[in-house]
Amino acid sequence: MNRLPADTVRLLSSCQVINSVVNVVKELLENSLDAGALSIDIKLENYGFDRIEIRDNGSGIKAADTAVMAVQHYTSKICSHDDLEHLATYGFRGEALGSICAVAEVAVTTKTSEDDVGTKYTLDLTGSVVSQKPSHLGQGTTVCALKLFKNLPVRRQYYANTKKCKEELKKVQDVLMAYAIIKPELRLTLTHNKVVLWQKAKVSDHRMALMATLGPNAVAHLLPVHHQQPEIVIDGFFPRPGMDCSLASSSNPDKTFIFVNDRPVHQKDILKVVRQHFLAQYPADSALNRYPTVMLNITVPSSTVDVNLTPDKTQILLQNKVPFSIILSISLQTDFDSQVAVLAAVETLLVSFYGPGLGSATEATPVTTEYDGGSGLHAGPSLGDCLERLDNHDQGHDKGKDVEQLSAVSWSRGTALTDPSTGEPLQPVKIHLATGWSSDLGQVKAKGQSSPGKKVSNAITEKRAALTAYDLINNRAMRTPLSPATLFERETRASVLQEKPTASLQDITTAVQERWKNLGEEDRKKYEDKAKKHLERYDLQTKLPQGQKRKVLPSNQPVLDQLFFSQPQKKRGPGPKPSQPLPFSVVTLRQRLHRLSFQSNPRPQGLRLVNRLASQSAWVVLCGRKLMLLNPFRVEEALLFKRLLENNILPAASLQNPIQLTDSILGGAEYTQSLCTMEKGSPELRGMAIFSDPRLVANGFQITLTPGSSSTERHLEVTAMADCVPFLGMEDLREILTAVLHRNAKTVKECRPLKVTNYLQGEAVRLARQLPVTLAKEDVEDILLRMQQQLEETSQACIHGQAFFHHLSDIPDTEQEALNMSNIL
C-alpha cells in the first residue's frame, strides 16, 4: 500500500462519513470483492449495531501493509488521480476502513497464501494497530466492527426505533442482492442474530443468479437482451412484451437493477427511460407507480465514467452524455458525435424490444404540429429538422459563405432565421397536439365567444350583497386564545425538561402545576396580561365588518336537509329469480358425518379428509365431532426438520491448518476424556485413528487421534469441519461434548449444536417451499399418516410455532344443537 499524493487526495476526498449499517456493509463487501473473494459471509447482531462481521476467502492483506491498512488515504488500488481512467476496482479512495474505525471498535483478521498462520489486528480510532495475535482462520480477511456509533449517542438513538432498524436490514439485503446478481460466481450469506436470513450459492450465469436471488417465478417471464455499438455493450433481462403488468413489475424499484461496468448505480435518467417504454404497453391506471423487474448491465470505457461523484459511489457521471430531452426530440437514426451516448443506446434497445410505443419519441420520422390560434392545426418542421438546418447554417459560416449579419430588429420580429426551401421565418414555438383535437379546440373557442351586447359578470370581484358562509372563510388559521396557566406551562416545560431529562410526561406536568401554584402575584399578573392580549387579538380577527351579520339563508336549509338527511328511496329490485327446491336435512347430514367419523377401523378417532379449500391451499379434516382446518405445508416442514435432525450428515471440508485440541480449548480434562471414549475407526499404520462416532460426523467434525505412551502425549486434531454452517467452531464441539457428558445424549438429534439446528431449520423451510402449491389427496393422506407415526402428540406445530390444525366447529349431535348453530351462522 502507498499513500496517495496530496493533490490526488484533494481531488478524491469525499469527507466519507459512516452514517448507517448499510454503509459499513457495502464498503467492506466491496473491499472483499476487490480482493478476489468468491465466498463472503455477513454476520449481524442487533441489526448490526452490536456487531458487524464480514468474512471472505480473498487474497488477504500482506503483512507489510497491515500497519497502514486502515490509515486514511493509504490504498493499493490506485497511485494517482490519472489511474481512474482505467479503474478496475470498486474502491479507490482508501477512506472506508479508517472511517469505520472512527465510529466503532474494529478488529481485522487476515491471512495470505504465503503466511503460515493468520493474524488478528486490533485497531484504534485513527486506524493504527494497537495489538496483534495469531488466529486459526484460513486464507482471507475477516473484519469485525463492534459497538457501532458508540461515540455518537444521537445517531444511535436515531436507530432506537425497531421500524428503522428493520428498514436498515432490508437495505443491507438489497445491496447484497445487487452484487449477487452481477457476480454469479459469488457465494453470499446474511446472518442476523445467528439466524440465516438470506443466502445465495455459486451459479453459472446471470440468469441463474437472478433465479437464486428473486426466485423462479419472477425470472420465468424475463427474456435476455443484448445490444452492441462502438464502445457500448448492453446486456440484461427484460420482461416479455405484453405480459401481465402485476407479474412483471412491483410498486417499488427494489427489483430494478442497473449496473455500469458491473457497479450497481442509481441512475434516474436510465430508470426513467426503461419505465416509460415498459409502461407504455399498459393503461395508465394499471401502470401507475410501477417499476419493472429488470437487470441492465452497461459496459463502457472506464475513461468515460466518473465514479467519484458521491461518497457511496452509487451515482456516476458519464462524459458527453446526450441529454434525455434531445434523445426524445430527434430521430434515433441520427449519428451522434458523442462517444458514449448511453441513453441513446438504451433507447434503441428498448425500441427494438418493446416497439415504438411512445409516439414521436420513438418514431423514425417524428412529425410535429402547430396551433396558429385561428386556422387550427397544420404540419411544421420537426425539432430534428430545425437542428439540422441550424447546423447547416453554422457550417455555412465555417465555409466562408457570405451570410447576412443578424440584426436586433430582425431577431425581435422573428425574421432572423428563415427556411432555405420556403423562405419563410422559422417558428420558434411548437405546440404538440394529438390528432383529433382540432374539433375540440373549435368547440372550446365557440364556447369562449360571447355576444357583444350581453354583459359578462365577474363572480370574483362582484360579490352578492348578502354575506354567505364562503365569505367568512379565511385563508389563515386563527388560534384559540390561551389561558394564563397554558402560557406559563409553555415557557416552563422546557426548563423542567432540562433539569430532569429522564422525567416522564406526567412528572413534568406535575412539576409545572406546582410551580404555577407557587408563582408570585407579579409574575402571575404578567401572564394574565398576555392572555388578555391573546383574547383581544382573537376577538379582532373573528369580528365581522360593521353592518354584516352571520346568517344562513333560509332557502339553503331545505336543500341541505334534502342532500344530507333525506332517506334514499329504495329501488325496486328485480323480480324473483327462478329457483328449484332441493331436499336437505340437517339431521341426515349429521348422521352421515357421525357415521363417517365412527366407521369401524383401527383408529375410530383418526383424522379424515373432507375437502380442500382451493383459495387457501388448506384441507378440512374431521376428527371425531370436530371440524378442523389443516395446513399440510406446516406438517411437512416439521417432518422434514425432524428427519434432518436425525439423519442429515453435514459434509466436512478439509482445513489447511488442523486445529489441535487441548483441555483448555475443550473446556477441561473431563471433556477431553469424554471425547476419547467416543467410537473410532480402525487405526492406520502410524496408529492414527479417525473418530467415526455419528454424533461427531453428522455435525461436520472430522477428528483424528494420535496415541502416545501416556495421556499427556496423545494428540487430538480437527482436520475437517463443515463449511456450510457459518461460524462453526470449537464452541460447537463443546456443545456436543456437554450434551454427551451431562445429558447422557446417545443420538445425533440430542447432540445437535444451536448453529447446526438453525441451519437445518432453514434447510427444512427451503425444502418445504419447493413443494407444489396444490397437493393431491393421496399426498395429504400420506402426510397425515407420517405425522401420526413420527411426531408426538405434543408436537403439533411447525418450526415457527404455528399450529397444524385450526378448529372450525363441532358437529351437532341433536336437532336443537343444529338449530342453534344455524341461528348463529
GROMACS .gro file of C-alpha atoms in nm, residues 18-19 49 102-104 147-161:
model
   21
   18ILE     CA    1  -2.033   0.623   0.802
   19ASN     CA    2  -2.392   0.708   0.892
   49PHE     CA    3  -2.521  -0.200   1.595
  102ALA     CA    4  -1.374   0.639   1.391
  103VAL     CA    5  -1.724   0.517   1.490
  104ALA     CA    6  -1.667   0.156   1.606
  147LYS     CA    7  -2.043  -0.112   1.912
  148LEU     CA    8  -2.122   0.092   1.604
  149PHE     CA    9  -2.178   0.463   1.682
  150LYS     CA   10  -2.066   0.411   2.041
  151ASN     CA   11  -1.930   0.767   2.047
  152LEU     CA   12  -2.231   0.914   1.863
  153PRO     CA   13  -2.528   0.871   2.101
  154VAL     CA   14  -2.760   1.089   1.892
  155ARG     CA   15  -2.713   0.873   1.584
  156ARG     CA   16  -2.750   0.555   1.787
  157GLN     CA   17  -3.069   0.697   1.938
  158TYR     CA   18  -3.200   0.761   1.587
  159TYR     CA   19  -3.195   0.387   1.524
  160ALA     CA   20  -3.363   0.303   1.857
  161ASN     CA   21  -3.688   0.259   1.667
   0.00000   0.00000   0.00000
